[in-house]
Coordinates of C-alpha atoms in Angstrom, one line a residue:
M1 CA -5.2 29.9 -34.5
K2 CA -3.1 31.6 -36.8
S3 CA 0.0 33.8 -35.5
R4 CA -0.2 37.8 -35.0
F5 CA 2.8 38.2 -37.4
V6 CA 0.8 36.1 -40.0
L7 CA -2.5 38.3 -39.8
D8 CA -0.3 41.3 -39.7
F9 CA 1.1 40.2 -42.9
F10 CA -2.1 39.9 -45.0
L11 CA -4.1 42.3 -43.0
A12 CA -2.0 45.2 -41.8
H13 CA 0.2 45.3 -45.3
N14 CA -3.5 45.0 -47.4
Y15 CA -2.3 41.9 -49.3
L16 CA -5.8 40.0 -49.5
S17 CA -6.4 41.0 -52.8
F18 CA -2.8 42.0 -54.0
I19 CA -0.8 38.7 -52.6
D20 CA -1.8 36.3 -55.4
F21 CA -1.2 38.6 -58.3
S22 CA 2.2 40.1 -56.8
F23 CA 3.3 36.4 -56.4
K24 CA 2.4 35.4 -59.9
I25 CA 3.9 38.6 -61.8
T26 CA 7.1 38.1 -59.4
R27 CA 7.7 34.3 -59.8
V28 CA 7.6 35.0 -63.7
I29 CA 10.2 37.4 -63.7
V30 CA 12.3 35.6 -61.5
E31 CA 12.2 32.5 -63.1
E32 CA 12.8 33.9 -66.3
K33 CA 16.0 35.7 -65.6
M34 CA 17.6 34.3 -62.5
S35 CA 19.7 30.9 -62.3
K36 CA 20.8 30.9 -58.6
D37 CA 19.2 31.7 -55.4
R38 CA 18.6 35.7 -54.9
L39 CA 17.9 37.7 -51.7
V40 CA 15.6 40.7 -52.2
P41 CA 15.0 43.4 -49.8
V42 CA 11.6 44.8 -49.0
L43 CA 11.5 48.1 -47.6
K44 CA 8.8 50.3 -46.1
T45 CA 9.0 53.9 -47.0
N46 CA 7.1 57.3 -46.5
N47 CA 6.7 59.0 -49.6
R48 CA 6.8 56.3 -52.6
R49 CA 7.1 59.4 -55.0
L50 CA 10.5 60.4 -53.6
N51 CA 11.7 57.0 -53.1
F52 CA 10.7 56.1 -56.5
D53 CA 12.5 58.9 -57.9
F54 CA 15.7 58.1 -56.0
Y55 CA 15.9 54.2 -56.9
V56 CA 14.3 54.6 -60.4
E57 CA 15.5 58.0 -61.9
Q58 CA 18.6 58.6 -60.2
I59 CA 20.6 55.5 -59.5
G60 CA 19.0 53.5 -62.6
F61 CA 16.9 50.7 -61.4
T62 CA 13.9 49.2 -63.9
V63 CA 10.4 49.3 -62.8
L64 CA 9.2 45.6 -62.8
L65 CA 5.5 46.3 -61.3
E66 CA 3.6 49.3 -59.8
D67 CA 0.5 48.5 -58.2
A68 CA -1.2 49.5 -54.7
G69 CA 1.5 51.4 -53.3
V70 CA 4.1 48.7 -54.1
A71 CA 6.8 48.8 -56.6
S72 CA 8.9 46.1 -57.7
L73 CA 12.5 47.2 -59.0
G74 CA 14.8 45.1 -61.2
D75 CA 17.8 45.5 -63.4
A76 CA 17.7 46.2 -67.3
Q77 CA 17.6 42.1 -67.5
K78 CA 14.4 42.2 -65.4
A79 CA 15.5 40.5 -62.6
L80 CA 14.0 41.3 -59.2
C81 CA 16.5 43.4 -57.0
L82 CA 14.4 45.4 -54.6
E83 CA 11.0 46.1 -53.2
I84 CA 9.5 49.6 -51.9
E85 CA 5.9 49.6 -50.1
E86 CA 4.1 52.5 -49.3
L87 CA 3.5 53.2 -45.4
P88 CA 1.5 56.2 -44.9
A89 CA 2.7 58.3 -42.0
N90 CA -0.3 58.3 -39.6
R91 CA 0.2 54.3 -39.7
A92 CA 3.8 54.6 -39.3
L93 CA 5.6 54.3 -35.8
Q94 CA 8.5 56.8 -35.7
P95 CA 11.3 55.3 -33.1
K96 CA 14.5 57.0 -32.3
G97 CA 17.8 55.5 -33.1
K98 CA 19.6 53.4 -36.0
K99 CA 17.3 51.6 -37.9
K100 CA 17.6 47.9 -38.6
L101 CA 18.8 48.2 -42.1
D102 CA 22.2 49.4 -42.1
L103 CA 23.5 49.2 -45.9
M104 CA 22.7 47.9 -49.0
V105 CA 25.9 47.1 -51.1
F106 CA 24.5 46.5 -55.0
R107 CA 27.0 44.8 -57.7
V108 CA 26.3 45.4 -61.3
K109 CA 28.2 44.5 -64.5
S110 CA 29.3 47.4 -66.1
S111 CA 31.1 50.7 -64.5
E112 CA 29.1 52.9 -67.2
T113 CA 26.0 52.4 -65.7
V114 CA 27.4 53.2 -62.3
E115 CA 29.1 56.5 -63.4
A116 CA 25.8 57.3 -65.4
A117 CA 23.9 58.0 -62.3
L118 CA 26.6 60.2 -61.1
A119 CA 26.2 62.2 -64.7
R120 CA 22.7 62.6 -63.7
G121 CA 23.5 64.6 -60.8
L122 CA 22.9 61.8 -58.1
K123 CA 23.9 63.5 -54.8
F124 CA 26.2 61.2 -53.2
D125 CA 27.8 61.0 -49.7
E126 CA 31.0 59.1 -50.6
L127 CA 32.9 58.5 -53.9
Y128 CA 34.9 55.7 -54.7
Q129 CA 37.1 54.2 -57.3
G130 CA 38.1 50.9 -58.4
P131 CA 39.6 49.3 -61.3
K132 CA 37.0 49.3 -63.3
G133 CA 35.5 52.6 -62.7
W134 CA 33.6 54.8 -59.8
A135 CA 31.4 53.6 -57.2
Y136 CA 29.3 55.8 -54.6
L137 CA 27.5 55.6 -51.5
A138 CA 24.3 57.6 -51.6
I139 CA 21.6 58.2 -48.7
S140 CA 17.9 57.3 -49.7
P141 CA 15.2 59.7 -48.8
E142 CA 14.2 57.4 -45.7
G143 CA 18.1 57.8 -44.6
D144 CA 19.0 54.4 -46.1
R145 CA 22.7 53.7 -47.6
I146 CA 23.3 52.1 -50.7
L147 CA 26.3 51.5 -52.3
V148 CA 26.8 50.5 -55.8
H149 CA 29.7 49.5 -57.9
A150 CA 31.1 47.2 -60.7
E151 CA 34.1 45.7 -59.1
E152 CA 34.7 42.1 -58.4
S153 CA 34.2 42.6 -54.5
F154 CA 33.1 46.0 -52.3
A155 CA 36.8 45.3 -50.9
D156 CA 38.7 46.5 -54.5
L157 CA 37.0 50.0 -53.7
K158 CA 39.4 52.6 -52.5
L159 CA 37.6 56.2 -50.8
V160 CA 38.4 59.2 -52.9
E161 CA 39.0 62.2 -51.0
Q162 CA 36.7 65.2 -51.9
V163 CA 39.2 67.4 -53.1
N164 CA 40.2 64.8 -55.9
Y165 CA 36.5 64.7 -56.9
P166 CA 36.3 65.1 -61.1
E167 CA 34.8 68.2 -62.3
T168 CA 32.2 65.7 -64.5
F169 CA 31.3 62.4 -64.8
Q170 CA 30.8 60.4 -68.3
A171 CA 27.0 59.7 -69.2
G172 CA 25.8 56.6 -70.1
P173 CA 23.2 53.8 -69.8
A174 CA 20.0 55.0 -68.0
K175 CA 19.3 51.5 -66.5
L176 CA 21.7 49.0 -64.3
D177 CA 22.3 46.0 -65.8
Q178 CA 23.0 42.6 -64.1
V179 CA 22.5 43.5 -60.4
E180 CA 23.5 41.5 -57.5
L181 CA 23.1 42.2 -53.9
E182 CA 26.2 41.7 -52.5
E183 CA 26.1 42.7 -48.9
L184 CA 23.4 43.2 -46.5
H185 CA 24.2 44.9 -43.3
F186 CA 21.8 44.8 -40.5
H187 CA 21.7 46.7 -36.9
V188 CA 20.7 44.2 -34.4
S189 CA 20.6 43.8 -30.8
N190 CA 22.4 40.8 -30.2
K191 CA 25.1 39.8 -32.8
E192 CA 25.7 36.3 -31.7
K193 CA 22.2 35.1 -31.6
S194 CA 21.6 37.1 -34.9
E195 CA 24.0 35.1 -36.9
T196 CA 23.3 32.2 -35.1
F197 CA 19.8 32.0 -36.4
Y198 CA 20.6 33.0 -39.8
Q199 CA 23.1 29.8 -40.1
R200 CA 20.0 28.0 -40.4
L201 CA 19.6 28.8 -43.9
S202 CA 22.3 29.4 -46.9
W203 CA 21.8 33.1 -48.0
P204 CA 23.2 33.9 -51.6
T205 CA 24.2 37.4 -50.0
S206 CA 26.7 38.2 -47.2
L207 CA 24.7 39.1 -44.1
I208 CA 26.7 41.4 -41.7
F209 CA 25.2 42.4 -38.3
T210 CA 26.3 44.9 -36.1
E211 CA 25.3 45.4 -32.7
A212 CA 23.4 48.8 -31.6
E213 CA 20.8 50.2 -29.1
S214 CA 17.7 51.4 -30.8
D215 CA 14.0 51.7 -30.3
Y216 CA 14.1 50.8 -34.0
L217 CA 15.1 47.1 -33.2
S218 CA 12.5 46.1 -31.1
V219 CA 9.5 47.2 -33.1
A220 CA 7.3 44.8 -35.1
A221 CA 8.1 44.3 -38.8
G222 CA 6.3 46.7 -41.2
Q223 CA 5.6 49.0 -38.6
T224 CA 8.2 51.9 -39.4
W225 CA 9.9 53.2 -42.4
D226 CA 12.7 50.7 -42.5
L227 CA 13.6 47.2 -43.8
F228 CA 10.9 44.5 -42.9
Q229 CA 11.2 41.5 -45.0
L230 CA 13.6 39.3 -46.7
R231 CA 12.5 37.7 -49.7
L232 CA 14.5 34.7 -50.6
F233 CA 14.1 33.0 -54.1
Q234 CA 15.9 29.4 -53.9
A235 CA 16.9 27.0 -56.7
D236 CA 16.7 24.2 -54.5
W237 CA 13.3 24.8 -52.9
N238 CA 12.4 22.1 -50.5
L239 CA 9.6 23.1 -48.0
E240 CA 9.8 19.9 -46.0
E241 CA 13.6 20.9 -45.2
L242 CA 12.5 24.6 -44.7
Q243 CA 9.9 23.5 -42.2
T244 CA 12.5 21.2 -40.3
S245 CA 14.9 24.1 -40.2
L246 CA 12.2 26.3 -38.3
T247 CA 10.5 23.6 -36.0
D248 CA 11.0 26.0 -33.0
Q249 CA 9.3 29.1 -35.2
E250 CA 5.9 30.2 -36.2
I251 CA 5.4 29.8 -39.9
F252 CA 2.7 29.9 -42.5
V253 CA 2.7 28.0 -45.7
P254 CA -0.7 28.5 -48.1
K255 CA -2.4 25.3 -49.2
R256 CA -0.5 25.4 -52.5
G257 CA 2.5 25.2 -50.8
N258 CA 4.3 27.9 -52.8
F259 CA 5.9 30.0 -50.1
L260 CA 7.0 29.8 -46.6
L261 CA 6.5 33.2 -44.4
A262 CA 8.6 33.0 -41.0
E263 CA 10.2 35.5 -38.9
D264 CA 13.1 36.7 -37.3
P265 CA 12.4 36.7 -33.6
H266 CA 15.4 38.8 -32.6
N267 CA 15.2 41.3 -35.0
H268 CA 11.7 41.3 -36.2
L269 CA 11.9 40.8 -39.7
E270 CA 10.0 38.6 -42.1
W271 CA 11.0 35.9 -44.1
W272 CA 9.6 35.2 -47.4
I273 CA 11.0 32.1 -49.3
Q274 CA 10.1 30.7 -52.5
E275 CA 10.9 28.6 -55.5
H276 CA 12.2 30.5 -58.4
A277 CA 12.9 27.8 -60.7

């Protein structure tokens, strides 16, 4: 009998007809444009159009695929960076407290593309400056925090006081280039258990866990407007090793063996792991 979370994945997320097409498109995009492991957050959102406008028109992500309430977003080189999936309000639980997703930190190659978003009128909560240029922290329509910069590290940024904000910003390229997810911050109920569990795999992104008390943290993946899946593309894909490292967890592998689906039991997040090269 298939596990409940696998059934939820295929039925509640309405992937029966979409999953194979999505996998093929994503695989082409990832294989052609990526040369190392890559982590892609997948978010459930309320109003897809508002979120689409925020991530694409304001921040500058490129649309790679849009179909059946799902949007795959990437950079100018067409490398997959983020996926958003619409969850209608009548199907979404609305718990109280802090969400599972705390912060996404994206690093790009060109500081000009970062400043261009500011020139387009992006509303930001915090402004930063580093050796290469401006950076910002913005809040999505779902209340998710996104920081975009072009420095060698997030640590190179310094917060700019509001009294020192420039009157204008320089216009530039409309699309972000060579985007990498540098850090992904989570709210978790137990930091020690979470860190131990995630050490089973090698992650290309720094994962940072902060303990919090929230109803969100006990809700099943995909039932709220929040982070619900981590999609990991591995250069050294080894299905046997993955299955061995997750022997105590419920997993799903299709007959073709082209991906593995698992779940973080502590924080109720799905893991989708597949080969990209």
